[in-house]
PDB file of C-alpha atoms in Angstrom:
ATOM      1  CA  MET A   1     -18.213-111.053  77.652  1.00  0.00           C
ATOM      2  CA  SER A   2     -15.356-108.660  77.950  1.00  0.00           C
ATOM      3  CA  ASP A   3     -12.738-108.376  75.966  1.00  0.00           C
ATOM      4  CA  ALA A   4     -10.158-106.834  77.912  1.00  0.00           C
ATOM      5  CA  HIS A   5      -8.479-109.494  77.957  1.00  0.00           C
ATOM      6  CA  TYR A   6      -7.917-110.061  74.563  1.00  0.00           C
ATOM      7  CA  HIS A   7      -5.128-108.620  71.908  1.00  0.00           C
ATOM      8  CA  ALA A   8      -7.019-107.951  68.204  1.00  0.00           C
ATOM      9  CA  THR A   9      -4.855-109.524  65.261  1.00  0.00           C
ATOM     10  CA  GLU A  10      -2.501-107.611  64.051  1.00  0.00           C
ATOM     11  CA  ASN A  11      -1.957-110.268  61.025  1.00  0.00           C
ATOM     12  CA  PRO A  12      -6.018-110.469  59.769  1.00  0.00           C
ATOM     13  CA  MET A  13      -4.490-112.297  56.713  1.00  0.00           C
ATOM     14  CA  LYS A  14      -2.470-115.316  58.996  1.00  0.00           C
ATOM     15  CA  THR A  15      -5.718-115.133  61.110  1.00  0.00           C
ATOM     16  CA  GLY A  16      -8.541-115.457  57.913  1.00  0.00           C
ATOM     17  CA  ILE A  17      -6.252-117.969  56.813  1.00  0.00           C
ATOM     18  CA  LEU A  18      -6.286-120.275  59.990  1.00  0.00           C
ATOM     19  CA  GLY A  19     -10.363-119.284  60.161  1.00  0.00           C
ATOM     20  CA  ARG A  20      -9.822-117.815  63.667  1.00  0.00           C
ATOM     21  CA  CYS A  21     -11.811-115.200  65.478  1.00  0.00           C
ATOM     22  CA  PRO A  22      -9.869-111.683  64.776  1.00  0.00           C
ATOM     23  CA  GLN A  23     -10.525-110.683  68.336  1.00  0.00           C
ATOM     24  CA  CYS A  24      -9.410-113.898  70.413  1.00  0.00           C
ATOM     25  CA  GLN A  25      -7.025-115.894  67.319  1.00  0.00           C
ATOM     26  CA  GLN A  26      -8.879-118.650  69.254  1.00  0.00           C
ATOM     27  CA  GLY A  27     -12.490-118.948  68.307  1.00  0.00           C
ATOM     28  CA  HIS A  28     -13.172-120.253  65.250  1.00  0.00           C
ATOM     29  CA  LEU A  29     -14.632-118.133  62.463  1.00  0.00           C
ATOM     30  CA  PHE A  30     -17.079-120.559  60.517  1.00  0.00           C
ATOM     31  CA  ASN A  31     -19.819-122.773  60.904  1.00  0.00           C
ATOM     32  CA  GLY A  32     -19.534-124.995  58.222  1.00  0.00           C
ATOM     33  CA  PHE A  33     -16.929-124.792  54.596  1.00  0.00           C
ATOM     34  CA  LEU A  34     -17.960-121.001  54.099  1.00  0.00           C
ATOM     35  CA  LYS A  35     -20.981-120.486  56.536  1.00  0.00           C
ATOM     36  CA  LEU A  36     -20.275-117.542  59.119  1.00  0.00           C
ATOM     37  CA  ALA A  37     -20.538-118.605  62.646  1.00  0.00           C
ATOM     38  CA  PRO A  38     -23.076-116.244  64.603  1.00  0.00           C
ATOM     39  CA  SER A  39     -19.981-115.590  66.684  1.00  0.00           C
ATOM     40  CA  CYS A  40     -16.964-116.762  68.641  1.00  0.00           C
ATOM     41  CA  GLU A  41     -17.476-119.404  71.147  1.00  0.00           C
ATOM     42  CA  VAL A  42     -14.002-118.053  72.927  1.00  0.00           C
ATOM     43  CA  CYS A  43     -14.620-114.409  73.510  1.00  0.00           C
ATOM     44  CA  GLY A  44     -18.180-114.132  72.324  1.00  0.00           C
ATOM     45  CA  LEU A  45     -17.155-111.682  69.231  1.00  0.00           C
ATOM     46  CA  ASP A  46     -20.343-110.729  67.028  1.00  0.00           C
ATOM     47  CA  TYR A  47     -19.479-111.364  64.031  1.00  0.00           C
ATOM     48  CA  SER A  48     -22.689-109.610  62.138  1.00  0.00           C
ATOM     49  CA  PHE A  49     -20.283-107.091  60.857  1.00  0.00           C
ATOM     50  CA  ALA A  50     -18.435-109.173  58.506  1.00  0.00           C
ATOM     51  CA  ASP A  51     -20.125-108.362  55.132  1.00  0.00           C
ATOM     52  CA  PRO A  52     -17.914-109.997  52.204  1.00  0.00           C
ATOM     53  CA  ALA A  53     -19.999-110.430  49.754  1.00  0.00           C
ATOM     54  CA  ASP A  54     -18.516-111.655  46.352  1.00  0.00           C
ATOM     55  CA  GLY A  55     -15.372-111.060  46.892  1.00  0.00           C
ATOM     56  CA  PRO A  56     -13.944-113.612  48.271  1.00  0.00           C
ATOM     57  CA  ALA A  57     -15.519-115.653  44.793  1.00  0.00           C
ATOM     58  CA  PHE A  58     -14.052-112.928  42.620  1.00  0.00           C
ATOM     59  CA  PHE A  59     -10.749-113.261  44.045  1.00  0.00           C
ATOM     60  CA  ALA A  60     -10.775-116.970  43.728  1.00  0.00           C
ATOM     61  CA  MET A  61     -11.727-116.710  39.910  1.00  0.00           C
ATOM     62  CA  THR A  62      -9.306-114.148  39.451  1.00  0.00           C
ATOM     63  CA  ILE A  63      -6.457-115.852  41.142  1.00  0.00           C
ATOM     64  CA  VAL A  64      -7.325-119.442  39.354  1.00  0.00           C
ATOM     65  CA  ALA A  65      -8.063-118.096  35.921  1.00  0.00           C
ATOM     66  CA  VAL A  66      -4.670-117.182  34.706  1.00  0.00           C
ATOM     67  CA  PRO A  67      -2.953-120.815  35.218  1.00  0.00           C
ATOM     68  CA  ALA A  68      -6.037-122.344  34.286  1.00  0.00           C
ATOM     69  CA  MET A  69      -6.241-120.453  31.057  1.00  0.00           C
ATOM     70  CA  LEU A  70      -2.048-120.725  30.671  1.00  0.00           C
ATOM     71  CA  PHE A  71      -2.523-124.600  31.578  1.00  0.00           C
ATOM     72  CA  ALA A  72      -5.416-124.692  28.389  1.00  0.00           C
ATOM     73  CA  LEU A  73      -3.497-123.307  26.295  1.00  0.00           C
ATOM     74  CA  TRP A  74      -0.500-124.758  26.364  1.00  0.00           C
ATOM     75  CA  LEU A  75      -2.482-128.608  26.265  1.00  0.00           C
ATOM     76  CA  GLN A  76      -3.960-127.258  23.264  1.00  0.00           C
ATOM     77  CA  THR A  77      -1.186-125.488  21.241  1.00  0.00           C
ATOM     78  CA  THR A  78       1.006-128.759  22.046  1.00  0.00           C
ATOM     79  CA  TYR A  79      -1.309-131.459  22.008  1.00  0.00           C
ATOM     80  CA  GLU A  80      -4.304-130.102  19.841  1.00  0.00           C
ATOM     81  CA  VAL A  81      -6.788-131.933  22.521  1.00  0.00           C
ATOM     82  CA  SER A  82     -10.640-132.205  21.418  1.00  0.00           C
ATOM     83  CA  ILE A  83     -12.582-129.986  23.726  1.00  0.00           C
ATOM     84  CA  TRP A  84     -13.784-132.855  25.802  1.00  0.00           C
ATOM     85  CA  LEU A  85     -10.463-133.375  27.297  1.00  0.00           C
ATOM     86  CA  HIS A  86     -10.777-130.066  28.734  1.00  0.00           C
ATOM     87  CA  LEU A  87     -13.616-130.638  29.715  1.00  0.00           C
ATOM     88  CA  ILE A  88     -12.035-133.234  31.859  1.00  0.00           C
ATOM     89  CA  THR A  89      -8.930-131.585  32.836  1.00  0.00           C
ATOM     90  CA  THR A  90      -8.958-127.856  32.692  1.00  0.00           C
ATOM     91  CA  LEU A  91     -12.430-127.312  34.049  1.00  0.00           C
ATOM     92  CA  PRO A  92     -12.158-129.515  37.353  1.00  0.00           C
ATOM     93  CA  LEU A  93      -8.591-127.654  38.032  1.00  0.00           C
ATOM     94  CA  THR A  94     -10.458-124.663  38.028  1.00  0.00           C
ATOM     95  CA  LEU A  95     -13.625-125.558  39.805  1.00  0.00           C
ATOM     96  CA  LEU A  96     -11.442-127.288  42.682  1.00  0.00           C
ATOM     97  CA  GLY A  97      -8.638-124.336  42.568  1.00  0.00           C
ATOM     98  CA  SER A  98     -11.558-121.421  43.033  1.00  0.00           C
ATOM     99  CA  LEU A  99     -13.112-124.092  45.867  1.00  0.00           C
ATOM    100  CA  VAL A 100      -9.878-124.497  47.755  1.00  0.00           C
ATOM    101  CA  LEU A 101      -9.341-121.061  48.055  1.00  0.00           C
ATOM    102  CA  LEU A 102     -12.751-119.774  49.031  1.00  0.00           C
ATOM    103  CA  ARG A 103     -12.987-120.526  52.372  1.00  0.00           C
ATOM    104  CA  PRO A 104      -8.899-118.709  53.416  1.00  0.00           C
ATOM    105  CA  LEU A 105      -9.859-115.432  51.361  1.00  0.00           C
ATOM    106  CA  LYS A 106     -13.352-115.509  52.772  1.00  0.00           C
ATOM    107  CA  GLY A 107     -11.870-115.766  56.306  1.00  0.00           C
ATOM    108  CA  TRP A 108      -8.947-112.975  55.395  1.00  0.00           C
ATOM    109  CA  LEU A 109     -11.561-110.531  54.265  1.00  0.00           C
ATOM    110  CA  VAL A 110     -13.626-110.475  57.197  1.00  0.00           C
ATOM    111  CA  CYS A 111     -10.542-110.407  59.735  1.00  0.00           C
ATOM    112  CA  SER A 112      -9.494-107.481  57.319  1.00  0.00           C
ATOM    113  CA  GLN A 113     -12.964-105.888  58.255  1.00  0.00           C
ATOM    114  CA  TYR A 114     -12.683-105.805  61.726  1.00  0.00           C
ATOM    115  CA  PHE A 115      -8.831-105.008  61.432  1.00  0.00           C
ATOM    116  CA  HIS A 116      -9.371-102.334  59.610  1.00  0.00           C
ATOM    117  CA  LYS A 117     -13.084-101.435  61.605  1.00  0.00           C
ATOM    118  CA  ALA A 118     -14.656-101.387  58.266  1.00  0.00           C
ATOM    119  CA  GLU A 119     -18.609-100.206  57.896  1.00  0.00           C
ATOM    120  CA  GLU A 120     -21.265 -99.710  55.254  1.00  0.00           C
ATOM    121  CA  GLY A 121     -20.412 -96.334  53.351  1.00  0.00           C
ATOM    122  CA  LYS A 122     -22.392 -92.886  54.294  1.00  0.00           C
ATOM    123  CA  LEU A 123     -22.764 -89.932  52.298  1.00  0.00           C
ATOM    124  CA  VAL A 124     -22.331 -87.056  54.043  1.00  0.00           C
ATOM    125  CA  ARG A 125     -23.713 -83.426  53.235  1.00  0.00           C
ATOM    126  CA  LYS A 126     -22.147 -79.809  53.546  1.00  0.00           C
ATOM    127  CA  GLY A 127     -24.571 -79.179  56.597  1.00  0.00           C
ATOM    128  CA  ASP A 128     -24.014 -82.467  58.458  1.00  0.00           C
ATOM    129  CA  LEU A 129     -20.116 -81.471  58.697  1.00  0.00           C
TER     130      LEU A 129
END
């Protein structure tokens, strides 16, 4: 399929969060909750270029960890609760918050890779220049 009539995204964050194709913004990026589709069903863009690796999980845990920790500290210092109460409040809050963020963050990272034409790093020797 030709990409001549498609305009690549100018906002990879918005396109990725919506789970849309970075080339046409119409096709779907995912085949399931976190599994990338092999290609776009609208424009045919092959998603094999995308490799967000552990980036989405790292960002999701980092974003969720601070509010969860602050909540746990507030709960402990205010009410002096036992550990089991933390297990039924703070732990699910952390897990659910991370799961909610995984898909939008993965979409954003994939669309950013397309937008910035990211590729695997290569070593260049002096003789190759």
